[in-house]
PDB file of C-alpha atoms in Angstrom:
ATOM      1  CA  UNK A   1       0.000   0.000   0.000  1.00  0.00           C
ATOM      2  CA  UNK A   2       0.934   3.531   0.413  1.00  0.00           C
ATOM      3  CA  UNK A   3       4.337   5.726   0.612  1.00  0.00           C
ATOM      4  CA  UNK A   4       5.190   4.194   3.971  1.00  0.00           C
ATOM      5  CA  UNK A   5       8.824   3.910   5.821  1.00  0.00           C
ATOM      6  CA  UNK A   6      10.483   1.402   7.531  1.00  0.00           C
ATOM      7  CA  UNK A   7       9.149   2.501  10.549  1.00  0.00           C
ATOM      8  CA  UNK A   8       5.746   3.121   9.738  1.00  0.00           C
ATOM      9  CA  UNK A   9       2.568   1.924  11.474  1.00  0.00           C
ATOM     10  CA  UNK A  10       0.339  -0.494   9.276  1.00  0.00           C
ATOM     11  CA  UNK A  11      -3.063  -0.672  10.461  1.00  0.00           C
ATOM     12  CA  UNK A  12      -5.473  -3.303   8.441  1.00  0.00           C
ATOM     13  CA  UNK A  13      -9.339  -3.162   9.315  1.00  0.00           C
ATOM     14  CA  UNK A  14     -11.098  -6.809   8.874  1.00  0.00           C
ATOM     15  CA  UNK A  15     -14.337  -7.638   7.508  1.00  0.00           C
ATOM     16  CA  UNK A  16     -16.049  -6.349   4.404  1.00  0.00           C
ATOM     17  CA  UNK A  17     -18.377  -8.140   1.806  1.00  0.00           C
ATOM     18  CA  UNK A  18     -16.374  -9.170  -1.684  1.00  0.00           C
ATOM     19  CA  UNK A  19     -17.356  -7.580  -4.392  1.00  0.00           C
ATOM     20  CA  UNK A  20     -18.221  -4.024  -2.689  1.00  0.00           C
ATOM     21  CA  UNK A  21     -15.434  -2.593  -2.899  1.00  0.00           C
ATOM     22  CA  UNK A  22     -11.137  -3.160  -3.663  1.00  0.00           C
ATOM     23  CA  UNK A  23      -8.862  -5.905  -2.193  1.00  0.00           C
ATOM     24  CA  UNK A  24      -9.073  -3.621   0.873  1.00  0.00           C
ATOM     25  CA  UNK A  25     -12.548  -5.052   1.385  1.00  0.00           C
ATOM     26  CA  UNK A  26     -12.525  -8.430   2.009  1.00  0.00           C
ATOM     27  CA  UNK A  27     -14.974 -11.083   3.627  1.00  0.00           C
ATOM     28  CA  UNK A  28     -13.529 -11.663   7.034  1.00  0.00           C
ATOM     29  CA  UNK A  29     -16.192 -11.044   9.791  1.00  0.00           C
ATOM     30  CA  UNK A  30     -13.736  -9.705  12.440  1.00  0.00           C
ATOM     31  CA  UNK A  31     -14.344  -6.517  14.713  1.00  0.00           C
ATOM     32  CA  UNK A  32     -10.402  -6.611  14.570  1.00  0.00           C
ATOM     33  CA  UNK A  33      -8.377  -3.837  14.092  1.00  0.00           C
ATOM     34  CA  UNK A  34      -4.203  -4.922  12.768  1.00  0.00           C
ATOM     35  CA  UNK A  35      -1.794  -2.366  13.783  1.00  0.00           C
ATOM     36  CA  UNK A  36       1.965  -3.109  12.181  1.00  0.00           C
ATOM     37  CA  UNK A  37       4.579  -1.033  14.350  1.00  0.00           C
ATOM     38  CA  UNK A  38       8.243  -1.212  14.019  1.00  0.00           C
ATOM     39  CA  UNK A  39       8.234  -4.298  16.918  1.00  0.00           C
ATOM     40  CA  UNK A  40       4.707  -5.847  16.753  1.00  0.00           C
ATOM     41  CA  UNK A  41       1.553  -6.489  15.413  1.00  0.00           C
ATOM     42  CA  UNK A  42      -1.495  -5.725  17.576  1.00  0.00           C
ATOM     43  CA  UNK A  43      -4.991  -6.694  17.183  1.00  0.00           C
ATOM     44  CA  UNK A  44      -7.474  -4.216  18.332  1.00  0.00           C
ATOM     45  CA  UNK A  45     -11.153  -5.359  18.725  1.00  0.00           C
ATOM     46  CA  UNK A  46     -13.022  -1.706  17.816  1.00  0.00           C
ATOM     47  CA  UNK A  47     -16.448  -2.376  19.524  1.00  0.00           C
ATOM     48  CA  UNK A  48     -14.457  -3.257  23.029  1.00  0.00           C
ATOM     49  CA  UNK A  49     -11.154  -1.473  22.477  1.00  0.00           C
ATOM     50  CA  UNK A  50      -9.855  -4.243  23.778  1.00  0.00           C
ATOM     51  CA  UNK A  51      -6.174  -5.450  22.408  1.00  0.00           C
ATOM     52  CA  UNK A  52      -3.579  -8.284  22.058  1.00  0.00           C
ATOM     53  CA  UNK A  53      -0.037  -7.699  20.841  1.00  0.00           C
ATOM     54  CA  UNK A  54       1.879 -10.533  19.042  1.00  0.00           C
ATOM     55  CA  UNK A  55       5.874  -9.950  17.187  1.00  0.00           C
ATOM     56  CA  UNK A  56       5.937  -8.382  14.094  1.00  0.00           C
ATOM     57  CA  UNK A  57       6.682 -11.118  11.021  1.00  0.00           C
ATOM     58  CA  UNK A  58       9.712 -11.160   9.568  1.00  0.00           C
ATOM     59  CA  UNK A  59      12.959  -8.790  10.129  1.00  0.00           C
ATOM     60  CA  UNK A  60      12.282  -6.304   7.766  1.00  0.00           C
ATOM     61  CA  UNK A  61      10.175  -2.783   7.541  1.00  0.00           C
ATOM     62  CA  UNK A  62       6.758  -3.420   6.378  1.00  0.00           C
ATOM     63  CA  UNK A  63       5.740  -1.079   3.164  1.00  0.00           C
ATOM     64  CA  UNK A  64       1.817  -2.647   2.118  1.00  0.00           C
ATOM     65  CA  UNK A  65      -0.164  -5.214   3.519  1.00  0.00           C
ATOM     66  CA  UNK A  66      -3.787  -7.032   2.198  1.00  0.00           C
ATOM     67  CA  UNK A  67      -5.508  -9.922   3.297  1.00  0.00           C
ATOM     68  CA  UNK A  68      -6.607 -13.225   1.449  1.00  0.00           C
ATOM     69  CA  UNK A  69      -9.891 -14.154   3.190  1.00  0.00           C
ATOM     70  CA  UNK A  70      -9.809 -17.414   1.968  1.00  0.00           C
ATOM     71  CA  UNK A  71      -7.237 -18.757   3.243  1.00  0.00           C
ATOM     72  CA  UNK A  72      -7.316 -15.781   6.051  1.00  0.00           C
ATOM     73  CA  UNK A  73      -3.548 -14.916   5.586  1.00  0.00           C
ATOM     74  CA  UNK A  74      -1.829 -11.774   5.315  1.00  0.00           C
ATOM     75  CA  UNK A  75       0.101 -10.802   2.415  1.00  0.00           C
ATOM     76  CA  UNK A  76       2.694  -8.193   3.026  1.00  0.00           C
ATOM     77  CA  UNK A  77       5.695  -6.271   0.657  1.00  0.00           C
ATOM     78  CA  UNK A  78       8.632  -5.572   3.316  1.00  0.00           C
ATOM     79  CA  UNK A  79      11.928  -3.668   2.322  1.00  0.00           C
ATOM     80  CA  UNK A  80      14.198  -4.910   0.161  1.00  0.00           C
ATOM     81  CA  UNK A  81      11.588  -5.832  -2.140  1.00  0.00           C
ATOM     82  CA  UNK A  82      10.663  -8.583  -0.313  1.00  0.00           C
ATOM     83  CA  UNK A  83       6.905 -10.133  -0.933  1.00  0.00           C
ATOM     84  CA  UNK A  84       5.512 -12.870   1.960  1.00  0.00           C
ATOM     85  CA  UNK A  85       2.457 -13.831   3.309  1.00  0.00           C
ATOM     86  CA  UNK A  86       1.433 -15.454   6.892  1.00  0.00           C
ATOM     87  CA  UNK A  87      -1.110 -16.078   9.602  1.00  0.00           C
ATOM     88  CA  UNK A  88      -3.164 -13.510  11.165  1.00  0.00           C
ATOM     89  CA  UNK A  89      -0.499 -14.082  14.240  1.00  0.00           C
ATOM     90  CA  UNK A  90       2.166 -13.323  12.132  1.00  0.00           C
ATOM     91  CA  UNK A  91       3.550 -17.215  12.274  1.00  0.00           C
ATOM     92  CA  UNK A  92       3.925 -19.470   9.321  1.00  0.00           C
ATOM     93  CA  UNK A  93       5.876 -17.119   7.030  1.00  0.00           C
ATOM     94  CA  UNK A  94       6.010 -17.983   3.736  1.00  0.00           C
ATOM     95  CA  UNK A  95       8.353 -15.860   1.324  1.00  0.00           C
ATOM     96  CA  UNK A  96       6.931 -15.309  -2.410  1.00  0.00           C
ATOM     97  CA  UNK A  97       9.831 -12.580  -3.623  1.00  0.00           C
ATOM     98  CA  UNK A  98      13.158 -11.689  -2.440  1.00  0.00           C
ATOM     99  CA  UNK A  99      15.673  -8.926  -3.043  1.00  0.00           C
ATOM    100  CA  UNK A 100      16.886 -11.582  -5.910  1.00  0.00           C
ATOM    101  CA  UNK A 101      13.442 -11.447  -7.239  1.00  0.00           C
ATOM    102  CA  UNK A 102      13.894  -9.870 -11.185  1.00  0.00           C
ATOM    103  CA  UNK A 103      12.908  -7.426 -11.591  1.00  0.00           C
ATOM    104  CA  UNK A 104      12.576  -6.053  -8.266  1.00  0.00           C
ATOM    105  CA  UNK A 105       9.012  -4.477  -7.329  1.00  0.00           C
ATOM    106  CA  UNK A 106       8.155  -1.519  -6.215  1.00  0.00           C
ATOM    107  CA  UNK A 107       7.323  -2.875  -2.690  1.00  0.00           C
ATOM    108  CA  UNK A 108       4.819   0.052  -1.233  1.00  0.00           C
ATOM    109  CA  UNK A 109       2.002  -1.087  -3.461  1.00  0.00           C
ATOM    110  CA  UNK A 110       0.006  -4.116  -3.226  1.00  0.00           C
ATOM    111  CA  UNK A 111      -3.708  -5.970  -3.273  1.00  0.00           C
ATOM    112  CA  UNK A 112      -4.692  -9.489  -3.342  1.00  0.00           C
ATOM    113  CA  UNK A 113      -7.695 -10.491  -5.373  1.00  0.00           C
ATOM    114  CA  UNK A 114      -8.474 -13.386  -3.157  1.00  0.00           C
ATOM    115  CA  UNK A 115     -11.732 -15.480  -5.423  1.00  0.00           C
ATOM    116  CA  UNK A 116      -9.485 -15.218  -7.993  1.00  0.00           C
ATOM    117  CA  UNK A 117      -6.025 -16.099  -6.238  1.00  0.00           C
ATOM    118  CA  UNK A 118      -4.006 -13.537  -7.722  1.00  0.00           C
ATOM    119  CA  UNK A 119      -1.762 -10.877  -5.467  1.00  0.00           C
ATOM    120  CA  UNK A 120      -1.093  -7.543  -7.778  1.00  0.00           C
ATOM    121  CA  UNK A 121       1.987  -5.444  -7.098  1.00  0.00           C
ATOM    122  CA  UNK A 122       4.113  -2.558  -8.445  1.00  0.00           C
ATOM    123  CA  UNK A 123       7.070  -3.740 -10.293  1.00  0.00           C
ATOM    124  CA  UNK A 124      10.135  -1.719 -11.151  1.00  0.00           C
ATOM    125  CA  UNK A 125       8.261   1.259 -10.315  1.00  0.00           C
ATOM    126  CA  UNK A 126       6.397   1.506 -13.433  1.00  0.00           C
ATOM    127  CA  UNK A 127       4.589  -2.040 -13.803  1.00  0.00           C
ATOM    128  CA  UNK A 128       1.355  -3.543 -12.642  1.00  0.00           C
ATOM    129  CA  UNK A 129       2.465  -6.988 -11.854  1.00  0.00           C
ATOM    130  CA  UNK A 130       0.357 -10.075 -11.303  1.00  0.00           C
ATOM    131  CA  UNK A 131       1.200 -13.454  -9.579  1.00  0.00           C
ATOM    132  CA  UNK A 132      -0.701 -16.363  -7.939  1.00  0.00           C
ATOM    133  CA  UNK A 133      -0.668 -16.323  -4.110  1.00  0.00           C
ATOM    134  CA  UNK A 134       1.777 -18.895  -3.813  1.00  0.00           C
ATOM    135  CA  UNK A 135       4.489 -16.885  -5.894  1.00  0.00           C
ATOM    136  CA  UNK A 136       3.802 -18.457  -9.089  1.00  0.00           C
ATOM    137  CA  UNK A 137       3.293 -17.588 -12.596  1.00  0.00           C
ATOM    138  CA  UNK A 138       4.518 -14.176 -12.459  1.00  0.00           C
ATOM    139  CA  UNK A 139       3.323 -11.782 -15.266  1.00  0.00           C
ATOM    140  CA  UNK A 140       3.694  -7.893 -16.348  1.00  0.00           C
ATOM    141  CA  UNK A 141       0.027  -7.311 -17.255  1.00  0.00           C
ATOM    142  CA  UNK A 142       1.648  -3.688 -18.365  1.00  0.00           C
ATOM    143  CA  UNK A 143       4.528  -1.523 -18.304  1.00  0.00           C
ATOM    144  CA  UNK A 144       3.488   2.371 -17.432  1.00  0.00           C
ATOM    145  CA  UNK A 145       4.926   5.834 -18.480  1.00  0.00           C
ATOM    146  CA  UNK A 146       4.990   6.443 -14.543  1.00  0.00           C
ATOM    147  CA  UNK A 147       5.493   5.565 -11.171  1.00  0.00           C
ATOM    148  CA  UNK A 148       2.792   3.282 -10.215  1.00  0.00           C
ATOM    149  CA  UNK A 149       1.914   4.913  -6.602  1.00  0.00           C
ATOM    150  CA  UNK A 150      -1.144   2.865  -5.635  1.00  0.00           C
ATOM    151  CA  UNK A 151      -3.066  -0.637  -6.362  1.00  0.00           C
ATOM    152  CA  UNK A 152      -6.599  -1.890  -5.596  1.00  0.00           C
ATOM    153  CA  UNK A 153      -8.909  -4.601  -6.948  1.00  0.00           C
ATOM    154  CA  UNK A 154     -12.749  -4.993  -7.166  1.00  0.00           C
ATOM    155  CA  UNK A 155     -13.783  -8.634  -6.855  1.00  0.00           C
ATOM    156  CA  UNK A 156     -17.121  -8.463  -8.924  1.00  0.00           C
ATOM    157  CA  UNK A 157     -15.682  -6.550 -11.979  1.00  0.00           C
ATOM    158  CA  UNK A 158     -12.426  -8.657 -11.862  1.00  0.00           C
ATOM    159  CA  UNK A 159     -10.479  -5.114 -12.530  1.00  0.00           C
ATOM    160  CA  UNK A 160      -7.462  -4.153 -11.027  1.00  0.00           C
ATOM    161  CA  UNK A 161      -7.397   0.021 -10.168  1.00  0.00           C
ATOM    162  CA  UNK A 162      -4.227   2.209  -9.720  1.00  0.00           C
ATOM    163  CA  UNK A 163      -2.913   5.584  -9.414  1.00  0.00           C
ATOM    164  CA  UNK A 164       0.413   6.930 -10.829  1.00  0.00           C
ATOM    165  CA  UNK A 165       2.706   9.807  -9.657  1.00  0.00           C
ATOM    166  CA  UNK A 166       1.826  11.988 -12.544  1.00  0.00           C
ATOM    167  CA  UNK A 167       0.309  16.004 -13.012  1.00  0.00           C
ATOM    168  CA  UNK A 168      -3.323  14.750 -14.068  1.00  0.00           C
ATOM    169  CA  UNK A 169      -3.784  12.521 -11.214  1.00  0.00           C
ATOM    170  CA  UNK A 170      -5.501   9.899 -13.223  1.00  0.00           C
ATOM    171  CA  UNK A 171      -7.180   6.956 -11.656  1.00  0.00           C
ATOM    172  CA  UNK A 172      -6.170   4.007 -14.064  1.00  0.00           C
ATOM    173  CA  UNK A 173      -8.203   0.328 -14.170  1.00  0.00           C
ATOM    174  CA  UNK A 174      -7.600  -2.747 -16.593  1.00  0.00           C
ATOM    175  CA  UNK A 175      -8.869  -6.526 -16.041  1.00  0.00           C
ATOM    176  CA  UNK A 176      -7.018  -9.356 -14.312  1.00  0.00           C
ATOM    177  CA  UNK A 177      -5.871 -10.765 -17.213  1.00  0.00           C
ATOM    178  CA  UNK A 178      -4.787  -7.476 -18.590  1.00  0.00           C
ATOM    179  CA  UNK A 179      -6.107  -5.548 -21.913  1.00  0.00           C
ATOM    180  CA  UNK A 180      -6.328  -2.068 -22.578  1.00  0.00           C
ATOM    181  CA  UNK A 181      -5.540   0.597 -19.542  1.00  0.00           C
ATOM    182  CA  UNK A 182      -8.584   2.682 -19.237  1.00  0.00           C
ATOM    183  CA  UNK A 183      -8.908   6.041 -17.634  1.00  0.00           C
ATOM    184  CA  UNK A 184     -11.583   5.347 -14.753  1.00  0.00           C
ATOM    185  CA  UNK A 185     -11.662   9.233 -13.473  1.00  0.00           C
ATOM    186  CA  UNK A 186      -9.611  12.159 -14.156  1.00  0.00           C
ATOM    187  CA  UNK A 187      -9.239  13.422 -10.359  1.00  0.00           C
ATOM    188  CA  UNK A 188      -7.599  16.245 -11.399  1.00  0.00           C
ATOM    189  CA  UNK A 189      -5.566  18.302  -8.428  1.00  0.00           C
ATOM    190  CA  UNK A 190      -6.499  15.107  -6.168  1.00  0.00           C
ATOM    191  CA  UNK A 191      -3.723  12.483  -5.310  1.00  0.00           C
ATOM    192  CA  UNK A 192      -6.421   9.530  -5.420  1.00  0.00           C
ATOM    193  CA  UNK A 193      -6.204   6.530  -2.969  1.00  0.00           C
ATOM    194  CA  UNK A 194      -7.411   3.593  -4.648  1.00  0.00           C
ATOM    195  CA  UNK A 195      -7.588   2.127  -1.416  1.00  0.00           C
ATOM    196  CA  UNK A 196     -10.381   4.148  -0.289  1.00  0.00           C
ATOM    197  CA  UNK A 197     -13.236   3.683  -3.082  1.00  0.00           C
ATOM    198  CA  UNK A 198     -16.541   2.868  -2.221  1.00  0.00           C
ATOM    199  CA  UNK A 199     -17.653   0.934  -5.719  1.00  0.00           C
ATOM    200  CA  UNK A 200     -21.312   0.513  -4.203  1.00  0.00           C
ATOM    201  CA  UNK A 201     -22.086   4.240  -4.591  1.00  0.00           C
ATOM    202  CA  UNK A 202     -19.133   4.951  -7.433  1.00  0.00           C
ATOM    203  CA  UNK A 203     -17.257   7.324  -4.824  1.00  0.00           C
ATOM    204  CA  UNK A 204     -13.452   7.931  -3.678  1.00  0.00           C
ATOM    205  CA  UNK A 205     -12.678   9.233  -0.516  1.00  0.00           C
ATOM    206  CA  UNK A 206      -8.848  10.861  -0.842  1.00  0.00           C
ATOM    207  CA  UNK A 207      -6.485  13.267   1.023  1.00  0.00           C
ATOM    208  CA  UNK A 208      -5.895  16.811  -0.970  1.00  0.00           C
ATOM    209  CA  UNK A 209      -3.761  20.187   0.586  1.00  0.00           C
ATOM    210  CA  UNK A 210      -6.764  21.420   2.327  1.00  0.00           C
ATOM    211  CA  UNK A 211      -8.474  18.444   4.207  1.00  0.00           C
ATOM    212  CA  UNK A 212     -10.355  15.268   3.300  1.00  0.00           C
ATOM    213  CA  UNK A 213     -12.616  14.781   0.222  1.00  0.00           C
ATOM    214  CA  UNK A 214     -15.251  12.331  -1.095  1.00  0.00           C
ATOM    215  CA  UNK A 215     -15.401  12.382  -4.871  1.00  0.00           C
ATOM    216  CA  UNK A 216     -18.128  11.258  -6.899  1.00  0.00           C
ATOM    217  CA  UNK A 217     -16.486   9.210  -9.644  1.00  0.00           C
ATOM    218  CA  UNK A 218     -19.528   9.396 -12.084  1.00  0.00           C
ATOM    219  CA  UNK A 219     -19.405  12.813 -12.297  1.00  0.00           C
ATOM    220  CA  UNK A 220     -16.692  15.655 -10.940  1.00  0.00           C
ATOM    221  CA  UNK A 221     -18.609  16.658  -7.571  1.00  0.00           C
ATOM    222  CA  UNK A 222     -16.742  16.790  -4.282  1.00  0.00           C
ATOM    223  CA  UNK A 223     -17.088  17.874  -0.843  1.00  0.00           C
ATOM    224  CA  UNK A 224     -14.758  18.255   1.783  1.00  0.00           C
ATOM    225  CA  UNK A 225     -15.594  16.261   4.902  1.00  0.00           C
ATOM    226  CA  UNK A 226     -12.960  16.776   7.496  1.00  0.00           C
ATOM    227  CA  UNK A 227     -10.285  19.672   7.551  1.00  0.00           C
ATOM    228  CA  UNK A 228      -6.849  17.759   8.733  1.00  0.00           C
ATOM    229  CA  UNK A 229      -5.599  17.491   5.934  1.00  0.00           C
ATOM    230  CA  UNK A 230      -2.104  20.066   5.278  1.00  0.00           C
ATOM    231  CA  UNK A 231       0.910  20.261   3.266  1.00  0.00           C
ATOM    232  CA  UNK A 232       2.782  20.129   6.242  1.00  0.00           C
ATOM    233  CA  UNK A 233       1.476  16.606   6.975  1.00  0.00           C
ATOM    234  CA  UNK A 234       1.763  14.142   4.012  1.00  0.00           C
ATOM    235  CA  UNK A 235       1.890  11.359   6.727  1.00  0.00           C
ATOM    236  CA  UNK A 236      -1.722  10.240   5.876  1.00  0.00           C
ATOM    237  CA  UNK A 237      -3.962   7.206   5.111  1.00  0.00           C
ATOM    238  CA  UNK A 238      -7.441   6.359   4.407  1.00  0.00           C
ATOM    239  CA  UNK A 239      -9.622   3.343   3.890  1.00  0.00           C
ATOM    240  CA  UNK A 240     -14.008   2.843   3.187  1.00  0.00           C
ATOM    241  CA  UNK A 241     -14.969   0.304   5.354  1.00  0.00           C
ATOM    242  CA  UNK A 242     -18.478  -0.551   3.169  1.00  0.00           C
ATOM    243  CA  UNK A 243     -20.107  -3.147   6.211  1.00  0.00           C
ATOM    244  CA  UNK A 244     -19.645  -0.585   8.620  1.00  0.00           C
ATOM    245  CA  UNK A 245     -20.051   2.651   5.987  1.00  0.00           C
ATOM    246  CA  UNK A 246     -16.980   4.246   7.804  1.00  0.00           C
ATOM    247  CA  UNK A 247     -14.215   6.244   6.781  1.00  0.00           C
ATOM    248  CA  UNK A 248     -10.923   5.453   8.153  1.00  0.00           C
ATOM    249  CA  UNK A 249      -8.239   7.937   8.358  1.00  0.00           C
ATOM    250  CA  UNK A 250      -4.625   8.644   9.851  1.00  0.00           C
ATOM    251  CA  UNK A 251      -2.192  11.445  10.185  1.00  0.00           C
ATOM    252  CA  UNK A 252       1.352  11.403  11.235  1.00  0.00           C
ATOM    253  CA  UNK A 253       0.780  13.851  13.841  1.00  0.00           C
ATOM    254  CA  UNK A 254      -2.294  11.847  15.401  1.00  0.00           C
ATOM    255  CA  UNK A 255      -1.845   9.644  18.156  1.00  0.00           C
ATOM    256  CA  UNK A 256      -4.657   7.439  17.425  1.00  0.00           C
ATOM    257  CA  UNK A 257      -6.374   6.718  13.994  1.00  0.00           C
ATOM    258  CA  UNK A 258     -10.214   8.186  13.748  1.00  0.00           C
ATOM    259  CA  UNK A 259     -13.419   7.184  11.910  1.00  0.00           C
ATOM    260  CA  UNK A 260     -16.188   8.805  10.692  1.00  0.00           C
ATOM    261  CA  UNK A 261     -19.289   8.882   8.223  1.00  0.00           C
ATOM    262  CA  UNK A 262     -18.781   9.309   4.369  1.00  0.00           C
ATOM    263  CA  UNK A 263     -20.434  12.572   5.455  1.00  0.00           C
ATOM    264  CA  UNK A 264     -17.572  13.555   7.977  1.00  0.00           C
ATOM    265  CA  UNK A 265     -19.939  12.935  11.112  1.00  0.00           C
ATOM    266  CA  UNK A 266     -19.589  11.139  13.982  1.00  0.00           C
ATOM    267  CA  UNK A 267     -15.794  11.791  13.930  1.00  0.00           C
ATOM    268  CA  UNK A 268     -14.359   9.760  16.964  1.00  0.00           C
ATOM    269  CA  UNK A 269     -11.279   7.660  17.698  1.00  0.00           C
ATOM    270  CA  UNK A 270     -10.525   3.819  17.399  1.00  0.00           C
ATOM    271  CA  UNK A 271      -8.348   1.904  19.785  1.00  0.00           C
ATOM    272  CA  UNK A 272      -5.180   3.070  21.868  1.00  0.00           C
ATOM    273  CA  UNK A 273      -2.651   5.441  21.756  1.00  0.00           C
ATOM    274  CA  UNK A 274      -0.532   4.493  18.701  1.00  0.00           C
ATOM    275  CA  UNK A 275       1.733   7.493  18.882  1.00  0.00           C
ATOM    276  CA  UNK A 276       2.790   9.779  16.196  1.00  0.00           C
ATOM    277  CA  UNK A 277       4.439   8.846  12.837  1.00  0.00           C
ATOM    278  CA  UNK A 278       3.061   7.210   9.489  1.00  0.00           C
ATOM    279  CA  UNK A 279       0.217   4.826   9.715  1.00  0.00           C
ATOM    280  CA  UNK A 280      -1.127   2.845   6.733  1.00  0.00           C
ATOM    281  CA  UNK A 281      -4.959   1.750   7.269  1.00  0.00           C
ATOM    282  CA  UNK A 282      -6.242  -1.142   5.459  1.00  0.00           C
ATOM    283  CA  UNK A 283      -9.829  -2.432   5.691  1.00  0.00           C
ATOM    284  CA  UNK A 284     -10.538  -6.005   4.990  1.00  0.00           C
TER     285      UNK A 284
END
């Protein structure tokens, strides 16, 4: 997922219905909240705030993270360009790419289309990349004039979604098995998330100078709903949770990460003290 340093915070949120929305919305049926810090991996339940802490996998510093719901594991691109997947625990640790991987990904992008067994990645910077989960049958569905910055998937359309560091800002899609790149919205000024679509009602939710916005991708109408956002902070992340109908967002100078309403109500925080620095939602 998302510009994110080796000691960044990684929080995933579990439980979505397939098909709703990108790889970030899975099928799990967890209150759980996964929070990746430098040292461990805590799971959070959101309705009690109740939370158990367990090591973080492997040695290196975490960059994206998605989860296959059906075989509930985590699939995670670490420094180094390293690519593994493992239990919700963190045990069983099975590596799909290494630093001798060619070519070597882009590792802070990543979504796993789990009914159709594929993981998606960044590779080289300017690829969309597909493989099977179990590291197999690796393919370059494309090769991009620009850093690819950002990957989602939606289960029902069977199209993978990214952004690129470009001016325009475009939100790109193609289909799993690759084809023509399409232009799915011209977002203009915005630096879309991918992450944080809500494919139900044909809407973004993304981070711009000025605050948070919800874009409606059928047509070029926006609205801010919450005012955090700055220049000074590009430490951000934000995920649509589409069972709960929640925005989830993150700063790096917020202690704890917040939710709210696609309206911006109901703004209130989720789970402890996290303290300050990058954090990297994700919902499942």
């Amino acid at each position: 997922m998302f510009w994110l340093s080796t000691v960044a915070v990684i929080v995933v949120f579990l439980g979505v219905c397939s098909g709703q929305a990108p790889s970030s919305a899975g099928t799990g049926g967890s209150n759980d909240l996964l929070v990746f810090t430098e040292r461990a991996m805590v799971h959070i339940d959101v309705t009690t705030g109740q939370s158990t802490s367990f090591p973080k996998p492997g040695f290196f510093g975490i960059n994206a993270v998605d989860h296959d719901h059906v075989d509930n594991r985590l699939f995670i691109a670490a420094a180094y360009s390293i690519i593994f997947s493992c239990n919700m625990d963190g045990s069983n640790i099975t590596y799909l790419r290494d630093w001798t991987a060619s070519p070597s990904p882009f590792t802070d992008t990543l979504a796993v289309a789990s009914d159709a067994r594929l993981v998606f990645f960044g590779g080289t910077g300017r690829q969309v990349v597909k493989m099977n989960v179990n590291g197999e049958h690796e393919t370059v569905l494309v090769n991009r004039p620009n850093t690819v910055q950002g990957i989602a998937v939606d289960h029902s359309t069977r199209m993978v979604f990214w952004r690129e560091q470009e001016i325009d800002s475009h939100l790109y899609k193609m289909g799993f098995d690759g084809g023509a790149v399409e232009i799915h919205k011209d977002l203009r000024f915005f630096r879309p998330q991918p992450r944080a679509m809500d494919l139900v009602n044909n809407r973004m939710f993304t981070v711009a100078y000025d605050g948070i916005y919800a874009i409606d991708l059928s047509h070029f109408d926006y609205t801010v709903i919450n005012s955090r956002g700055t220049r000074r902070d590009p430490d951000f992340d934000i995920v649509y949770d589409p069972r709960r109908q929640r925005v989830f967002y993150t700063f790096g100078n917020l202690q704890r990460v917040r939710m709210m309403t696609p309206t911006g109500g109901q703004d209130a925080t989720v789970g402890p003290d996290l303290g300050s620095g990058k954090k990297v939602l994700l919902v499942l």
